[in-house]
Amino acid sequence: MRPLLPVAGERERPGSVLPPPPPPPGPGSVSLLLPPPPLSGKPSAAGSMDTVPSDRLRLIFCFLAVFVCYFYYGILQESITRSKYGDQEESFVYAKSLVFVQCVINAIFAKLIIQLFEKPSIERTPHWLYAVCSMSYLGAMVSSNSALQYVNYPTQVLGKSCKPIPVMLLGVIIGRKRYPLAKYLCVLLIVLGVALFMYKPKKGTDSANDHIFGFGEMLLLASLTLDGMTGVAQEHMRANFQTGSNQMMLNINVWSSLFLGIGVLFTGEIWEFLNFTERHPSILYKILLFSLTSALGQSFIFMTVVYFGPLTCSIITTTRKFFTILGSVLIFGNPISSLQWAGTVLVFLGLGLDAKYGKTTKKNK
């Protein structure tokens, strides 16, 4: 929100100490929203006292909004993809259709935000760049959702929490960036934590589930790599075209909906998805809530970045992911060993330290 401009035309009356009352506002004037100016030219104590509680309340609101939206988003995601439906105990295997619905609702939500709260502006970002970014964005989401058919939700959340690794690697290789030593140490903590989490000691009897790196983990790795490519593309948009967050959210989701819509029609998955929802109509309510919490969560993250910066946002999202894992263990009974808990703590310790100390980058010359 842009700061309000002072009302022009106010002059001090001869022989008077106090300024005259402002002229009556015309159509569209915002003078009634301005507080009276302090006599000394310094901010009033009452004004500063009012600002601190409002900032605290806004921070609490942003934290609770992000936490509730994405916590519920995670619970719904696990419930949709890992539940059994009907007497035949069918599984939901339509990850592309689920992401298609999510992208459509994200695009509609972003369009409403732009229409209601933003002024018209000239779009400078090339459409081909949105299209390329949407491909990696799509691939990351489809891979992440598909991985839940093979790994439990704590593994998926922990894997997605390793996003700084591909972002840093691709930043060095493609963006020619140099990172501070603290960044590499934080990433090393994350790698060690993931290694501990993924390590499964051999048992006396072989089991199909006793794998170290299976297809689900490969999907998570693909999702992470594509996430890194999406991050590089988004940084390029902001640096070169000053692309706004809501414009980015709208256009990427529009292109993603177009590509994925063609894909699910060409493969016929959309008809299987509709037949599945007809057999189990209760899932439609979950899918709608899942998509709405995704769109709301993205908006609250943008709000947090605007008012409090990316550091505060990173701390909030990192905290949310940890409690999402805890909620998955308690609600769905996903077993986690003490070694995996140690790995989880290392990962989130690395993420927290990275949010605090690892954000400075330098371009190579």
Short mmCIF file of C-alpha atoms in Angstrom, two decimals:
data_model
loop_
_atom_site.label_atom_id
_atom_site.label_comp_id
_atom_site.label_asym_id
_atom_site.label_seq_id
_atom_site.Cartn_x
_atom_site.Cartn_y
_atom_site.Cartn_z
CA MET A 1 0.00 0.00 0.00
CA ARG A 2 1.49 3.34 -1.03
CA PRO A 3 1.99 5.97 1.70
CA LEU A 4 -0.57 8.75 1.74
CA LEU A 5 0.61 12.12 0.46
CA PRO A 6 0.22 15.26 2.60
CA VAL A 7 -2.58 17.63 1.65
CA ALA A 8 -1.18 20.44 -0.46
CA GLY A 9 -1.91 24.11 0.08
CA GLU A 10 -1.62 24.35 3.87
CA ARG A 11 0.12 27.54 5.02
CA GLU A 12 0.63 29.07 8.42
CA ARG A 13 -1.61 32.02 9.10
CA PRO A 14 0.17 35.26 10.06
CA GLY A 15 0.32 35.58 13.81
CA SER A 16 -0.98 32.09 14.35
CA VAL A 17 0.94 29.16 15.78
CA LEU A 18 -1.38 26.38 14.82
CA PRO A 19 -1.97 25.43 11.17
CA PRO A 20 -5.44 26.14 9.75
CA PRO A 21 -7.92 23.33 9.38
CA PRO A 22 -7.58 21.51 6.05
CA PRO A 23 -9.96 22.45 3.23
CA PRO A 24 -13.01 20.26 2.78
CA PRO A 25 -12.04 17.17 0.80
CA GLY A 26 -13.13 16.91 -2.77
CA PRO A 27 -14.18 13.71 -4.53
CA GLY A 28 -11.61 10.97 -4.07
CA SER A 29 -9.62 12.93 -1.47
CA VAL A 30 -7.87 11.00 1.28
CA SER A 31 -7.32 13.90 3.66
CA LEU A 32 -9.75 12.52 6.21
CA LEU A 33 -7.48 9.49 6.61
CA LEU A 34 -4.49 11.62 7.64
CA PRO A 35 -3.78 12.26 11.34
CA PRO A 36 -3.25 15.90 12.40
CA PRO A 37 0.44 16.87 12.11
CA PRO A 38 2.37 17.09 15.39
CA LEU A 39 3.37 20.59 16.53
CA SER A 40 7.07 19.82 17.06
CA GLY A 41 7.72 18.03 13.77
CA LYS A 42 8.55 14.79 15.64
CA PRO A 43 6.29 11.73 15.63
CA SER A 44 3.90 11.84 18.52
CA ALA A 45 4.25 9.36 21.34
CA ALA A 46 0.65 8.28 20.86
CA GLY A 47 1.29 7.59 17.17
CA SER A 48 4.34 5.44 17.88
CA MET A 49 2.52 3.61 20.65
CA ASP A 50 -0.34 2.89 18.24
CA THR A 51 2.02 1.63 15.53
CA VAL A 52 3.74 -1.01 17.67
CA PRO A 53 0.57 -2.88 18.72
CA SER A 54 -0.78 -2.73 15.15
CA ASP A 55 2.47 -4.24 13.80
CA ARG A 56 2.38 -6.93 16.46
CA LEU A 57 -1.24 -7.73 15.69
CA ARG A 58 -0.47 -7.88 11.96
CA LEU A 59 2.49 -10.18 12.58
CA ILE A 60 0.37 -12.47 14.78
CA PHE A 61 -2.35 -12.47 12.12
CA CYS A 62 0.11 -13.32 9.32
CA PHE A 63 1.69 -16.10 11.39
CA LEU A 64 -1.65 -17.67 12.29
CA ALA A 65 -2.99 -17.29 8.74
CA VAL A 66 0.04 -18.96 7.11
CA PHE A 67 0.21 -21.62 9.81
CA VAL A 68 -3.50 -22.52 9.68
CA CYS A 69 -3.78 -22.44 5.86
CA TYR A 70 -0.74 -24.60 5.17
CA PHE A 71 -1.22 -26.90 8.15
CA TYR A 72 -4.74 -27.66 6.93
CA TYR A 73 -3.41 -27.82 3.34
CA GLY A 74 -0.95 -30.54 4.37
CA ILE A 75 -3.57 -32.51 6.27
CA LEU A 76 -5.94 -32.35 3.28
CA GLN A 77 -3.17 -33.32 0.85
CA GLU A 78 -2.31 -36.43 2.84
CA SER A 79 -5.97 -37.27 3.36
CA ILE A 80 -6.74 -37.01 -0.38
CA THR A 81 -3.75 -38.94 -1.68
CA ARG A 82 -3.32 -41.65 0.96
CA SER A 83 -6.90 -42.49 1.99
CA LYS A 84 -8.82 -45.52 0.76
CA TYR A 85 -12.23 -44.88 -0.79
CA GLY A 86 -15.32 -47.09 -0.90
CA ASP A 87 -15.78 -50.77 -0.21
CA GLN A 88 -13.12 -51.66 -2.78
CA GLU A 89 -10.62 -49.37 -1.00
CA GLU A 90 -9.68 -47.43 -4.11
CA SER A 91 -6.70 -45.07 -4.00
CA PHE A 92 -6.59 -41.57 -5.47
CA VAL A 93 -3.98 -41.63 -8.26
CA TYR A 94 -4.98 -38.56 -10.28
CA ALA A 95 -2.18 -36.19 -9.29
CA LYS A 96 -2.28 -34.21 -12.55
CA SER A 97 -6.02 -33.57 -12.27
CA LEU A 98 -5.61 -32.49 -8.64
CA VAL A 99 -2.88 -29.99 -9.61
CA PHE A 100 -5.05 -28.80 -12.55
CA VAL A 101 -7.90 -27.89 -10.18
CA GLN A 102 -5.40 -26.23 -7.82
CA CYS A 103 -3.90 -24.12 -10.63
CA VAL A 104 -7.32 -22.99 -11.89
CA ILE A 105 -8.41 -21.84 -8.42
CA ASN A 106 -5.03 -20.16 -7.81
CA ALA A 107 -5.41 -18.23 -11.07
CA ILE A 108 -8.97 -17.14 -10.24
CA PHE A 109 -7.93 -16.07 -6.76
CA ALA A 110 -4.95 -14.05 -8.06
CA LYS A 111 -7.16 -12.37 -10.67
CA LEU A 112 -9.63 -11.30 -7.97
CA ILE A 113 -6.82 -9.89 -5.82
CA ILE A 114 -5.47 -7.86 -8.76
CA GLN A 115 -8.91 -6.56 -9.73
CA LEU A 116 -9.88 -5.56 -6.19
CA PHE A 117 -6.64 -4.29 -4.66
CA GLU A 118 -4.18 -3.31 -7.42
CA LYS A 119 -4.11 -0.45 -9.88
CA PRO A 120 -3.85 -1.24 -13.61
CA SER A 121 -0.25 -1.52 -14.76
CA ILE A 122 1.63 -2.34 -17.95
CA GLU A 123 2.72 -5.98 -18.20
CA ARG A 124 6.39 -6.05 -19.22
CA THR A 125 7.20 -9.70 -18.57
CA PRO A 126 7.28 -11.76 -21.80
CA HIS A 127 4.60 -14.44 -21.98
CA TRP A 128 7.13 -17.04 -23.12
CA LEU A 129 8.96 -16.57 -19.81
CA TYR A 130 5.75 -17.27 -17.89
CA ALA A 131 5.20 -20.34 -20.07
CA VAL A 132 8.71 -21.70 -19.41
CA CYS A 133 8.42 -21.02 -15.67
CA SER A 134 5.02 -22.72 -15.54
CA MET A 135 6.52 -25.95 -16.91
CA SER A 136 8.97 -26.29 -14.02
CA TYR A 137 6.29 -25.10 -11.57
CA LEU A 138 3.91 -27.76 -12.89
CA GLY A 139 6.48 -30.51 -12.85
CA ALA A 140 7.42 -29.73 -9.25
CA MET A 141 3.81 -29.87 -8.03
CA VAL A 142 2.87 -33.01 -9.96
CA SER A 143 6.03 -34.82 -8.80
CA SER A 144 5.43 -33.76 -5.20
CA ASN A 145 1.82 -34.95 -5.18
CA SER A 146 2.69 -38.19 -6.98
CA ALA A 147 5.43 -38.92 -4.43
CA LEU A 148 2.78 -39.30 -1.72
CA GLN A 149 1.70 -42.56 -3.36
CA TYR A 150 5.10 -44.02 -2.43
CA VAL A 151 6.33 -42.17 0.69
CA ASN A 152 4.59 -40.89 3.80
CA TYR A 153 3.84 -37.22 4.33
CA PRO A 154 6.69 -36.45 6.78
CA THR A 155 9.18 -37.69 4.16
CA GLN A 156 7.56 -35.52 1.51
CA VAL A 157 7.57 -32.39 3.70
CA LEU A 158 11.17 -32.94 4.75
CA GLY A 159 12.20 -33.51 1.14
CA LYS A 160 10.47 -30.32 -0.01
CA SER A 161 12.17 -28.44 2.84
CA CYS A 162 15.52 -29.04 1.09
CA LYS A 163 14.67 -26.43 -1.53
CA PRO A 164 17.76 -24.26 -0.63
CA ILE A 165 20.01 -27.03 -2.03
CA PRO A 166 18.89 -26.92 -5.71
CA VAL A 167 18.30 -23.16 -5.51
CA MET A 168 21.91 -22.64 -4.39
CA LEU A 169 23.36 -25.09 -6.92
CA LEU A 170 21.41 -23.62 -9.83
CA GLY A 171 22.22 -20.12 -8.61
CA VAL A 172 25.93 -20.95 -8.80
CA ILE A 173 25.72 -22.78 -12.14
CA ILE A 174 23.18 -20.65 -14.02
CA GLY A 175 23.10 -17.33 -12.14
CA ARG A 176 26.87 -17.27 -11.42
CA LYS A 177 26.28 -16.28 -7.82
CA ARG A 178 28.63 -16.49 -4.87
CA TYR A 179 27.21 -17.35 -1.48
CA PRO A 180 28.67 -16.68 1.98
CA LEU A 181 30.27 -19.49 3.96
CA ALA A 182 27.27 -19.52 6.33
CA LYS A 183 25.03 -20.52 3.41
CA TYR A 184 27.16 -23.58 2.60
CA LEU A 185 27.27 -24.60 6.28
CA CYS A 186 23.48 -24.34 6.55
CA VAL A 187 23.02 -26.44 3.42
CA LEU A 188 25.47 -28.99 4.82
CA LEU A 189 23.31 -29.28 7.95
CA ILE A 190 20.26 -29.85 5.75
CA VAL A 191 22.05 -32.54 3.73
CA LEU A 192 23.18 -34.32 6.91
CA GLY A 193 19.66 -34.15 8.33
CA VAL A 194 18.15 -35.63 5.17
CA ALA A 195 20.78 -38.38 5.15
CA LEU A 196 19.88 -39.30 8.73
CA PHE A 197 16.18 -39.22 7.95
CA MET A 198 16.53 -41.40 4.84
CA TYR A 199 18.93 -43.89 6.43
CA LYS A 200 17.26 -47.18 7.32
CA PRO A 201 19.44 -49.74 9.12
CA LYS A 202 19.26 -53.25 7.67
CA LYS A 203 17.02 -55.69 9.46
CA GLY A 204 17.21 -59.44 9.70
CA THR A 205 14.38 -59.93 7.20
CA ASP A 206 14.13 -58.19 3.88
CA SER A 207 11.06 -56.09 3.28
CA ALA A 208 9.78 -54.28 0.23
CA ASN A 209 9.58 -51.08 2.24
CA ASP A 210 13.19 -51.26 3.48
CA HIS A 211 14.66 -49.20 0.67
CA ILE A 212 16.93 -46.21 1.01
CA PHE A 213 16.15 -44.44 -2.26
CA GLY A 214 13.09 -45.58 -4.16
CA PHE A 215 10.73 -44.16 -6.77
CA GLY A 216 9.01 -41.83 -4.28
CA GLU A 217 12.36 -40.32 -3.29
CA MET A 218 13.25 -39.91 -6.98
CA LEU A 219 10.03 -37.97 -7.50
CA LEU A 220 10.91 -35.71 -4.56
CA LEU A 221 14.37 -35.13 -6.04
CA ALA A 222 12.78 -34.21 -9.38
CA SER A 223 10.37 -31.89 -7.58
CA LEU A 224 13.26 -30.19 -5.75
CA THR A 225 15.24 -29.69 -8.97
CA LEU A 226 12.23 -28.22 -10.75
CA ASP A 227 11.54 -26.00 -7.72
CA GLY A 228 15.07 -24.68 -8.04
CA MET A 229 14.55 -23.91 -11.74
CA THR A 230 11.29 -22.14 -10.91
CA GLY A 231 13.07 -20.02 -8.30
CA VAL A 232 15.78 -19.00 -10.79
CA ALA A 233 13.12 -18.03 -13.37
CA GLN A 234 11.17 -15.99 -10.80
CA GLU A 235 14.31 -14.16 -9.69
CA HIS A 236 15.00 -13.32 -13.35
CA MET A 237 11.47 -11.90 -13.71
CA ARG A 238 11.78 -9.71 -10.61
CA ALA A 239 15.27 -8.47 -11.49
CA ASN A 240 14.67 -7.68 -15.17
CA PHE A 241 10.95 -6.94 -15.47
CA GLN A 242 9.91 -5.97 -11.90
CA THR A 243 7.13 -8.56 -12.04
CA GLY A 244 4.66 -8.26 -9.17
CA SER A 245 3.86 -11.24 -6.97
CA ASN A 246 0.17 -11.39 -7.86
CA GLN A 247 0.87 -10.95 -11.58
CA MET A 248 3.38 -13.78 -11.35
CA MET A 249 0.92 -15.97 -9.47
CA LEU A 250 -1.83 -15.24 -12.03
CA ASN A 251 0.16 -15.78 -15.22
CA ILE A 252 2.10 -18.84 -14.09
CA ASN A 253 -1.11 -20.54 -12.95
CA VAL A 254 -2.94 -19.58 -16.17
CA TRP A 255 -0.19 -21.14 -18.29
CA SER A 256 -0.04 -24.15 -15.97
CA SER A 257 -3.80 -24.63 -16.27
CA LEU A 258 -3.52 -24.47 -20.06
CA PHE A 259 -0.68 -27.00 -20.28
CA LEU A 260 -2.15 -29.36 -17.70
CA GLY A 261 -5.64 -29.07 -19.16
CA ILE A 262 -4.30 -30.23 -22.53
CA GLY A 263 -2.36 -33.02 -20.79
CA VAL A 264 -5.25 -34.47 -18.80
CA LEU A 265 -7.53 -34.29 -21.87
CA PHE A 266 -4.96 -35.95 -24.14
CA THR A 267 -4.25 -38.78 -21.66
CA GLY A 268 -7.91 -39.17 -20.70
CA GLU A 269 -7.11 -38.80 -17.00
CA ILE A 270 -9.71 -36.06 -16.58
CA TRP A 271 -12.52 -38.52 -17.40
CA GLU A 272 -11.16 -41.10 -14.96
CA PHE A 273 -10.89 -38.34 -12.35
CA LEU A 274 -14.52 -37.29 -12.93
CA ASN A 275 -15.68 -40.91 -12.70
CA PHE A 276 -13.77 -41.27 -9.44
CA THR A 277 -15.40 -38.14 -7.98
CA GLU A 278 -18.80 -39.44 -9.11
CA ARG A 279 -18.20 -42.69 -7.22
CA HIS A 280 -16.83 -40.85 -4.19
CA PRO A 281 -18.39 -37.36 -4.15
CA SER A 282 -17.07 -36.60 -0.66
CA ILE A 283 -13.60 -36.04 -2.14
CA LEU A 284 -14.80 -32.97 -4.04
CA TYR A 285 -15.18 -31.07 -0.76
CA LYS A 286 -11.61 -31.97 0.22
CA ILE A 287 -10.22 -30.97 -3.18
CA LEU A 288 -12.00 -27.61 -3.07
CA LEU A 289 -10.70 -26.86 0.43
CA PHE A 290 -7.24 -28.07 -0.56
CA SER A 291 -7.13 -25.61 -3.49
CA LEU A 292 -8.57 -22.71 -1.47
CA THR A 293 -6.09 -23.15 1.37
CA SER A 294 -3.28 -23.22 -1.20
CA ALA A 295 -4.42 -19.92 -2.76
CA LEU A 296 -5.02 -18.24 0.60
CA GLY A 297 -1.69 -19.47 1.94
CA GLN A 298 0.19 -17.99 -1.02
CA SER A 299 -1.53 -14.64 -0.52
CA PHE A 300 -0.70 -14.53 3.19
CA ILE A 301 2.93 -15.41 2.41
CA PHE A 302 3.09 -12.45 0.00
CA MET A 303 1.54 -10.24 2.69
CA THR A 304 4.14 -11.37 5.22
CA VAL A 305 7.00 -10.64 2.80
CA VAL A 306 5.62 -7.14 2.04
CA TYR A 307 5.14 -6.09 5.68
CA PHE A 308 7.91 -7.98 7.51
CA GLY A 309 10.41 -9.13 4.88
CA PRO A 310 11.56 -12.54 3.61
CA LEU A 311 13.42 -13.39 6.84
CA THR A 312 10.27 -13.36 8.98
CA CYS A 313 8.40 -15.24 6.25
CA SER A 314 11.09 -17.94 6.11
CA ILE A 315 10.97 -18.41 9.88
CA ILE A 316 7.17 -18.71 9.83
CA THR A 317 7.09 -21.23 6.96
CA THR A 318 9.92 -23.29 8.49
CA THR A 319 8.07 -23.47 11.81
CA ARG A 320 4.90 -24.44 9.98
CA LYS A 321 6.60 -27.34 8.18
CA PHE A 322 7.95 -28.77 11.42
CA PHE A 323 4.53 -28.74 13.06
CA THR A 324 2.97 -30.17 9.89
CA ILE A 325 5.25 -33.20 10.26
CA LEU A 326 4.29 -33.44 13.93
CA GLY A 327 0.59 -33.20 13.03
CA SER A 328 0.96 -35.91 10.40
CA VAL A 329 2.57 -38.23 12.94
CA LEU A 330 -0.15 -37.59 15.53
CA ILE A 331 -3.19 -37.57 13.21
CA PHE A 332 -2.28 -40.24 10.66
CA GLY A 333 0.03 -42.33 12.82
CA ASN A 334 3.04 -42.15 10.49
CA PRO A 335 5.92 -43.79 12.36
CA ILE A 336 9.17 -41.84 12.75
CA SER A 337 12.21 -43.31 14.50
CA SER A 338 14.44 -41.42 16.92
CA LEU A 339 17.13 -41.26 14.20
CA GLN A 340 14.63 -39.68 11.81
CA TRP A 341 13.61 -37.15 14.46
CA ALA A 342 17.30 -36.23 14.85
CA GLY A 343 17.53 -35.75 11.09
CA THR A 344 14.37 -33.63 11.12
CA VAL A 345 15.80 -31.37 13.82
CA LEU A 346 19.03 -30.95 11.82
CA VAL A 347 17.10 -30.03 8.67
CA PHE A 348 15.02 -27.38 10.38
CA LEU A 349 18.01 -26.08 12.32
CA GLY A 350 19.77 -25.61 8.97
CA LEU A 351 16.70 -23.90 7.50
CA GLY A 352 16.40 -21.56 10.48
CA LEU A 353 20.09 -20.61 10.39
CA ASP A 354 19.88 -20.14 6.63
CA ALA A 355 16.94 -17.77 7.06
CA LYS A 356 18.96 -15.75 9.59
CA TYR A 357 22.49 -15.76 8.19
CA GLY A 358 22.53 -17.19 4.67
CA LYS A 359 20.62 -14.68 2.56
CA THR A 360 23.46 -12.48 1.26
CA THR A 361 24.59 -13.23 -2.27
CA LYS A 362 27.08 -11.64 -4.64
CA LYS A 363 27.22 -11.79 -8.39
CA ASN A 364 30.43 -12.96 -9.98
CA LYS A 365 32.03 -10.39 -12.23
#
